[in-house]
Amino acid sequence: MKSANSFNEFAEVYLQQDLRRMEKMRINLRKTWWWWLLLIGFILLFYFFVVQPVQLDQEEGQEWYTKMAYIGIGLLLALGGGMLIRNLLIRQFIDRPRVELEADYKEKVVRTLLHFWEPGLRYDPDHCFSYEDLVRSGFFSAEGTYYRGNDLISGRRNNLSFRICDLVVTSIPDGRNIRRQQELLFCGSCGVLESPRFFDVPVYVFTKGVIPRGELRLGHHIQLPDVAFNQQFTVFSPDIAEATYLLKPNLLKHIAALKYAATVQVFLTFYQQYIYIGIHSGIDYFELNFNCSLTDTGRMYNELVAFGHQLDLMGNVQKNVSIWTVAAFSRS
């Protein structure tokens, strides 16, 4: 794990110039946005407090419904003008520069930070896991589930390859009408580690009190010797001996580190040739926050630390040789 001091030194040398440039662009975009809001507000106020009263005075002798018709027409014109400003002018002067700034941030800042954290990582800001990966994890149901993601990071730890991405998963209660209010199932980081061993039966580790909605073979509720771990997590598996043999104390320590805040929910599945990791934090990592200064690198470091905990877990799995012994293979 990189220290905060080494991160700050790296950011000062390699990122400050780009961050200062992007910070100026961020401030200008926010100013432009507020100016457009003030302009739209001024137009509406001018219509309701100047144009409309004058119009009603001039039409004092007309019928009430005629006056209401004029009010309706004026309101439609005001709304139409507001939509024109929103769809044409704001899109040109705010939305498009914002998208360009976000892409520049990921290419110049995020990619550089990931290379600093662990050289050799591959970064694709526009892609995420496949639908098959999500279903195999058991975290999510295959029906009525919709997902979007980005920031796909992939690499290898010796003979173990892994993929990590940001993910948002929602569901529709009746599974049919996508325009209905969607229920948030997951928002955070998800990882897939390709194991050198085939797990014939699944082993699940979930935050205590939370069970995903996917297709699960839970089996037995297993109590581990680590009392503190049992207070935070629940372990399930059809094979008790398999789970206790796999979940060694050092591995439990790295799993516990994934729950870096009280509100974070952690899901792990060891099944077939994959190890799946889900961290439901409510945070979409590695995104440009237009409400925060880019020159304050503390938020970036915190995001990298959360990402680093997943790498540490993968490193521990790779080093835990007892899991990959012939005896272990014979168990599944």
Short mmCIF file of C-alpha atoms in Angstrom, two decimals:
data_model
loop_
_atom_site.label_atom_id
_atom_site.label_comp_id
_atom_site.label_asym_id
_atom_site.label_seq_id
_atom_site.Cartn_x
_atom_site.Cartn_y
_atom_site.Cartn_z
CA MET A 1 0.00 0.00 0.00
CA LYS A 2 1.38 3.40 -1.00
CA SER A 3 1.73 5.97 1.78
CA ALA A 4 0.02 9.36 1.74
CA ASN A 5 3.41 11.10 1.69
CA SER A 6 4.62 9.22 -1.39
CA PHE A 7 1.30 9.92 -3.10
CA ASN A 8 1.49 13.65 -2.36
CA GLU A 9 5.06 13.82 -3.65
CA PHE A 10 4.07 12.04 -6.85
CA ALA A 11 1.02 14.26 -7.36
CA GLU A 12 3.08 17.42 -6.84
CA VAL A 13 5.60 16.42 -9.50
CA TYR A 14 3.45 14.69 -12.13
CA LEU A 15 -0.11 15.96 -11.70
CA GLN A 16 -0.20 19.50 -10.34
CA GLN A 17 0.14 21.20 -13.71
CA ASP A 18 -2.78 19.27 -15.21
CA LEU A 19 -4.84 19.59 -12.03
CA ARG A 20 -4.44 23.37 -11.90
CA ARG A 21 -5.45 23.64 -15.57
CA MET A 22 -8.51 21.44 -15.02
CA GLU A 23 -9.42 23.32 -11.84
CA LYS A 24 -9.66 26.58 -13.83
CA MET A 25 -11.92 24.85 -16.35
CA ARG A 26 -14.08 23.43 -13.54
CA ILE A 27 -14.53 26.86 -11.95
CA ASN A 28 -15.41 28.44 -15.31
CA LEU A 29 -18.00 25.74 -16.01
CA ARG A 30 -19.65 26.28 -12.64
CA LYS A 31 -19.74 30.05 -13.22
CA THR A 32 -21.25 29.53 -16.66
CA TRP A 33 -23.89 27.21 -15.21
CA TRP A 34 -24.96 29.77 -12.59
CA TRP A 35 -25.11 32.55 -15.18
CA TRP A 36 -27.48 30.47 -17.32
CA LEU A 37 -29.70 29.74 -14.31
CA LEU A 38 -29.84 33.44 -13.47
CA LEU A 39 -30.72 34.26 -17.08
CA ILE A 40 -33.59 31.77 -17.17
CA GLY A 41 -34.81 32.99 -13.79
CA PHE A 42 -34.69 36.62 -14.98
CA ILE A 43 -36.73 35.79 -18.09
CA LEU A 44 -39.43 34.07 -16.01
CA LEU A 45 -39.55 36.87 -13.44
CA PHE A 46 -39.76 39.50 -16.20
CA TYR A 47 -42.68 37.70 -17.79
CA PHE A 48 -44.72 37.13 -14.62
CA PHE A 49 -44.09 40.50 -12.94
CA VAL A 50 -43.86 42.87 -15.93
CA VAL A 51 -45.37 41.45 -19.12
CA GLN A 52 -48.27 39.57 -17.57
CA PRO A 53 -49.61 42.39 -15.30
CA VAL A 54 -49.50 44.85 -18.22
CA GLN A 55 -51.30 42.35 -20.42
CA LEU A 56 -54.03 41.79 -17.84
CA ASP A 57 -54.55 45.56 -17.38
CA GLN A 58 -54.98 46.02 -21.14
CA GLU A 59 -57.50 43.18 -21.26
CA GLU A 60 -59.56 44.24 -18.25
CA GLY A 61 -62.79 44.19 -20.17
CA GLN A 62 -62.32 40.71 -21.60
CA GLU A 63 -63.78 37.53 -20.22
CA TRP A 64 -61.97 35.60 -17.51
CA TYR A 65 -61.36 32.53 -19.65
CA THR A 66 -59.81 34.66 -22.39
CA LYS A 67 -57.36 36.07 -19.88
CA MET A 68 -56.52 32.54 -18.74
CA ALA A 69 -55.90 31.54 -22.35
CA TYR A 70 -53.41 34.38 -22.75
CA ILE A 71 -51.72 33.35 -19.52
CA GLY A 72 -51.47 29.75 -20.76
CA ILE A 73 -50.04 30.80 -24.12
CA GLY A 74 -47.53 33.08 -22.42
CA LEU A 75 -46.51 30.33 -20.02
CA LEU A 76 -45.99 27.88 -22.89
CA LEU A 77 -43.86 30.42 -24.73
CA ALA A 78 -41.78 31.02 -21.59
CA LEU A 79 -41.29 27.29 -21.05
CA GLY A 80 -40.46 26.80 -24.73
CA GLY A 81 -37.84 29.53 -24.54
CA GLY A 82 -36.38 27.92 -21.43
CA MET A 83 -36.19 24.52 -23.13
CA LEU A 84 -34.53 26.11 -26.15
CA ILE A 85 -31.88 27.63 -23.91
CA ARG A 86 -31.43 24.32 -22.11
CA ASN A 87 -31.20 22.08 -25.16
CA LEU A 88 -29.16 24.30 -27.45
CA LEU A 89 -27.16 26.87 -25.54
CA ILE A 90 -26.47 25.00 -22.29
CA ARG A 91 -25.61 21.84 -24.20
CA GLN A 92 -23.13 23.81 -26.28
CA PHE A 93 -21.51 25.84 -23.50
CA ILE A 94 -21.80 23.52 -20.48
CA ASP A 95 -22.61 19.89 -21.28
CA ARG A 96 -20.09 19.39 -24.08
CA PRO A 97 -17.15 21.06 -22.24
CA ARG A 98 -18.08 19.06 -19.14
CA VAL A 99 -17.87 15.74 -21.00
CA GLU A 100 -14.54 16.76 -22.53
CA LEU A 101 -13.17 17.74 -19.11
CA GLU A 102 -14.28 14.43 -17.57
CA ALA A 103 -12.56 12.47 -20.36
CA ASP A 104 -9.41 14.57 -19.95
CA TYR A 105 -9.43 13.95 -16.19
CA LYS A 106 -9.58 10.19 -16.61
CA GLU A 107 -6.90 10.12 -19.27
CA LYS A 108 -4.43 12.54 -17.68
CA VAL A 109 -5.06 11.98 -13.96
CA VAL A 110 -6.69 8.61 -13.28
CA ARG A 111 -4.52 6.67 -15.72
CA THR A 112 -1.37 8.28 -14.27
CA LEU A 113 -2.45 7.54 -10.68
CA LEU A 114 -3.16 3.88 -11.45
CA HIS A 115 0.26 3.49 -13.07
CA PHE A 116 1.80 5.04 -9.94
CA TRP A 117 -0.13 2.69 -7.66
CA GLU A 118 0.77 -0.44 -9.60
CA PRO A 119 2.67 -0.33 -12.91
CA GLY A 120 1.31 -2.68 -15.53
CA LEU A 121 -2.37 -2.06 -14.86
CA ARG A 122 -4.56 -1.68 -17.95
CA TYR A 123 -7.28 0.97 -17.78
CA ASP A 124 -10.38 1.29 -19.97
CA PRO A 125 -12.56 4.18 -18.71
CA ASP A 126 -15.55 3.31 -20.93
CA HIS A 127 -16.10 -0.40 -20.25
CA CYS A 128 -17.08 -2.72 -17.39
CA PHE A 129 -17.81 -6.40 -16.74
CA SER A 130 -19.90 -8.56 -19.00
CA TYR A 131 -23.43 -9.54 -18.07
CA GLU A 132 -22.25 -13.14 -17.67
CA ASP A 133 -19.74 -12.09 -15.00
CA LEU A 134 -22.49 -10.39 -13.00
CA VAL A 135 -24.80 -13.40 -13.10
CA ARG A 136 -22.04 -15.89 -12.22
CA SER A 137 -21.11 -13.87 -9.13
CA GLY A 138 -24.48 -14.60 -7.54
CA PHE A 139 -24.72 -11.01 -6.35
CA PHE A 140 -27.54 -10.07 -8.73
CA SER A 141 -30.58 -11.75 -10.23
CA ALA A 142 -30.61 -12.34 -13.99
CA GLU A 143 -34.19 -11.09 -14.38
CA GLY A 144 -35.37 -7.51 -14.03
CA THR A 145 -31.84 -6.25 -13.38
CA TYR A 146 -30.18 -3.37 -15.20
CA TYR A 147 -26.58 -2.35 -14.85
CA ARG A 148 -24.12 0.23 -16.08
CA GLY A 149 -20.46 0.62 -15.29
CA ASN A 150 -17.11 2.00 -16.37
CA ASP A 151 -13.47 2.35 -15.31
CA LEU A 152 -12.45 -1.24 -16.08
CA ILE A 153 -9.02 -1.96 -14.56
CA SER A 154 -7.26 -5.24 -15.32
CA GLY A 155 -3.89 -6.77 -14.54
CA ARG A 156 -2.05 -9.77 -13.15
CA ARG A 157 -0.55 -10.73 -9.82
CA ASN A 158 1.96 -13.42 -10.79
CA ASN A 159 -0.27 -16.21 -12.14
CA LEU A 160 -3.55 -14.57 -11.11
CA SER A 161 -5.37 -12.23 -13.49
CA PHE A 162 -8.01 -9.82 -12.20
CA ARG A 163 -10.52 -7.22 -13.37
CA ILE A 164 -12.06 -4.41 -11.33
CA CYS A 165 -14.68 -1.86 -12.39
CA ASP A 166 -17.22 0.61 -11.04
CA LEU A 167 -20.78 -0.67 -11.21
CA VAL A 168 -24.33 0.55 -10.61
CA VAL A 169 -27.05 -2.11 -10.56
CA THR A 170 -30.78 -1.36 -10.36
CA SER A 171 -33.97 -3.40 -10.63
CA ILE A 172 -37.58 -2.77 -11.58
CA PRO A 173 -40.09 -4.20 -9.06
CA ASP A 174 -42.29 -5.85 -11.70
CA GLY A 175 -39.40 -6.50 -14.11
CA ARG A 176 -41.32 -5.06 -17.06
CA ASN A 177 -41.70 -1.29 -17.10
CA ILE A 178 -38.23 0.31 -17.19
CA ARG A 179 -39.77 3.78 -16.75
CA ARG A 180 -40.97 2.95 -13.27
CA GLN A 181 -38.98 4.00 -10.22
CA GLN A 182 -35.87 1.81 -10.11
CA GLU A 183 -34.52 0.29 -6.91
CA LEU A 184 -30.79 0.66 -6.32
CA LEU A 185 -29.22 -2.73 -5.59
CA PHE A 186 -25.53 -1.92 -5.83
CA CYS A 187 -23.30 1.10 -6.31
CA GLY A 188 -19.57 0.73 -5.89
CA SER A 189 -16.66 -1.39 -7.01
CA CYS A 190 -16.75 -4.97 -8.27
CA GLY A 191 -13.81 -7.31 -8.90
CA VAL A 192 -13.23 -10.69 -10.54
CA LEU A 193 -10.15 -12.76 -9.78
CA GLU A 194 -9.42 -15.78 -11.96
CA SER A 195 -8.41 -18.49 -9.53
CA PRO A 196 -5.78 -21.17 -10.30
CA ARG A 197 -8.06 -23.61 -8.55
CA PHE A 198 -11.58 -24.82 -9.39
CA PHE A 199 -14.02 -24.49 -6.48
CA ASP A 200 -16.61 -27.24 -6.94
CA VAL A 201 -18.92 -25.76 -4.30
CA PRO A 202 -19.37 -22.04 -3.60
CA VAL A 203 -18.14 -20.25 -0.50
CA TYR A 204 -19.89 -16.94 0.28
CA VAL A 205 -18.81 -14.12 2.59
CA PHE A 206 -21.34 -11.31 3.07
CA THR A 207 -21.65 -8.31 5.34
CA LYS A 208 -23.69 -9.42 8.34
CA GLY A 209 -27.43 -8.99 7.83
CA VAL A 210 -27.20 -8.56 4.04
CA ILE A 211 -27.73 -11.32 1.46
CA PRO A 212 -27.63 -10.58 -2.30
CA ARG A 213 -30.58 -11.42 -4.54
CA GLY A 214 -28.77 -13.59 -7.06
CA GLU A 215 -28.92 -17.33 -7.60
CA LEU A 216 -27.10 -18.64 -4.52
CA ARG A 217 -26.36 -22.09 -3.10
CA LEU A 218 -26.00 -20.89 0.47
CA GLY A 219 -25.87 -24.23 2.25
CA HIS A 220 -24.69 -24.03 5.86
CA HIS A 221 -24.25 -20.91 7.99
CA ILE A 222 -20.65 -21.27 9.20
CA GLN A 223 -19.19 -19.80 12.39
CA LEU A 224 -15.45 -19.19 12.12
CA PRO A 225 -13.05 -19.14 15.11
CA ASP A 226 -12.53 -15.39 14.59
CA VAL A 227 -15.25 -13.84 16.79
CA ALA A 228 -14.61 -10.27 15.60
CA PHE A 229 -14.97 -11.38 11.98
CA ASN A 230 -18.25 -13.18 12.75
CA GLN A 231 -19.64 -9.96 14.20
CA GLN A 232 -19.16 -8.17 10.86
CA PHE A 233 -19.60 -10.94 8.28
CA THR A 234 -21.64 -14.05 7.58
CA VAL A 235 -20.17 -17.12 5.85
CA PHE A 236 -22.21 -19.66 3.89
CA SER A 237 -21.22 -22.79 1.99
CA PRO A 238 -22.64 -26.24 1.23
CA ASP A 239 -19.26 -27.65 2.40
CA ILE A 240 -18.24 -26.59 5.92
CA ALA A 241 -14.76 -28.15 5.70
CA GLU A 242 -14.09 -26.38 2.40
CA ALA A 243 -14.98 -22.96 3.82
CA THR A 244 -12.96 -23.33 7.03
CA TYR A 245 -9.95 -24.62 5.09
CA LEU A 246 -10.12 -21.67 2.68
CA LEU A 247 -10.74 -18.81 5.11
CA LYS A 248 -7.42 -18.58 6.94
CA PRO A 249 -6.83 -15.77 9.52
CA ASN A 250 -4.63 -13.70 7.20
CA LEU A 251 -7.23 -13.84 4.43
CA LEU A 252 -9.95 -12.82 6.89
CA LYS A 253 -7.89 -9.76 7.83
CA HIS A 254 -7.81 -8.57 4.21
CA ILE A 255 -11.52 -9.28 3.76
CA ALA A 256 -12.29 -7.20 6.85
CA ALA A 257 -10.18 -4.33 5.44
CA LEU A 258 -12.58 -4.10 2.47
CA LYS A 259 -15.25 -2.82 4.87
CA TYR A 260 -13.45 0.47 5.41
CA ALA A 261 -16.59 2.30 6.64
CA ALA A 262 -19.65 1.31 8.65
CA THR A 263 -22.01 1.88 5.72
CA VAL A 264 -19.97 -0.21 3.27
CA GLN A 265 -21.33 -3.66 2.38
CA VAL A 266 -18.95 -6.40 1.19
CA PHE A 267 -19.82 -9.49 -0.86
CA LEU A 268 -17.42 -12.30 -1.80
CA THR A 269 -18.01 -15.49 -3.76
CA PHE A 270 -15.45 -18.26 -4.28
CA TYR A 271 -16.91 -20.47 -7.01
CA GLN A 272 -15.62 -22.50 -9.95
CA GLN A 273 -12.46 -20.80 -11.26
CA TYR A 274 -13.41 -17.29 -10.10
CA ILE A 275 -13.37 -15.19 -6.96
CA TYR A 276 -15.89 -12.33 -7.06
CA ILE A 277 -15.64 -9.21 -4.88
CA GLY A 278 -18.39 -6.62 -4.49
CA ILE A 279 -17.99 -3.44 -2.39
CA HIS A 280 -21.29 -1.56 -2.12
CA SER A 281 -20.17 1.89 -0.96
CA GLY A 282 -22.56 4.22 -2.80
CA ILE A 283 -19.53 5.84 -4.45
CA ASP A 284 -18.69 5.91 -8.15
CA TYR A 285 -14.90 5.96 -7.97
CA PHE A 286 -12.48 7.82 -10.27
CA GLU A 287 -15.09 10.36 -11.37
CA LEU A 288 -14.55 14.10 -11.64
CA ASN A 289 -16.49 15.86 -8.87
CA PHE A 290 -17.46 19.34 -10.07
CA ASN A 291 -18.33 20.39 -6.52
CA CYS A 292 -14.83 19.73 -5.13
CA SER A 293 -11.52 21.39 -5.84
CA LEU A 294 -9.16 19.32 -7.98
CA THR A 295 -6.12 20.74 -6.23
CA ASP A 296 -7.17 18.90 -3.04
CA THR A 297 -5.76 15.43 -3.71
CA GLY A 298 -7.02 13.87 -0.47
CA ARG A 299 -10.15 12.47 -2.12
CA MET A 300 -8.06 10.89 -4.89
CA TYR A 301 -5.83 9.19 -2.34
CA ASN A 302 -8.83 7.80 -0.44
CA GLU A 303 -10.22 6.31 -3.65
CA LEU A 304 -6.87 4.70 -4.41
CA VAL A 305 -6.68 3.25 -0.89
CA ALA A 306 -10.10 1.61 -1.34
CA PHE A 307 -8.88 0.22 -4.67
CA GLY A 308 -5.63 -0.90 -3.04
CA HIS A 309 -7.52 -2.99 -0.45
CA GLN A 310 -8.87 -5.12 -3.29
CA LEU A 311 -5.37 -5.59 -4.68
CA ASP A 312 -4.12 -6.57 -1.22
CA LEU A 313 -6.85 -9.20 -0.95
CA MET A 314 -5.86 -10.60 -4.33
CA GLY A 315 -2.22 -10.61 -3.30
CA ASN A 316 -3.07 -12.54 -0.16
CA VAL A 317 -5.04 -15.12 -2.14
CA GLN A 318 -2.08 -15.51 -4.48
CA LYS A 319 0.36 -15.96 -1.57
CA ASN A 320 -1.87 -18.35 0.35
CA VAL A 321 -0.18 -21.43 -1.07
CA SER A 322 -2.09 -23.82 1.18
CA ILE A 323 -5.25 -23.07 -0.80
CA TRP A 324 -3.68 -24.34 -4.03
CA THR A 325 -2.04 -27.54 -2.71
CA VAL A 326 -2.81 -31.00 -4.05
CA ALA A 327 -4.70 -31.75 -0.84
CA ALA A 328 -6.88 -28.72 -1.40
CA PHE A 329 -7.54 -29.72 -5.00
CA SER A 330 -8.62 -33.16 -3.87
CA ARG A 331 -11.25 -31.59 -1.63
CA SER A 332 -13.29 -30.22 -4.55
#
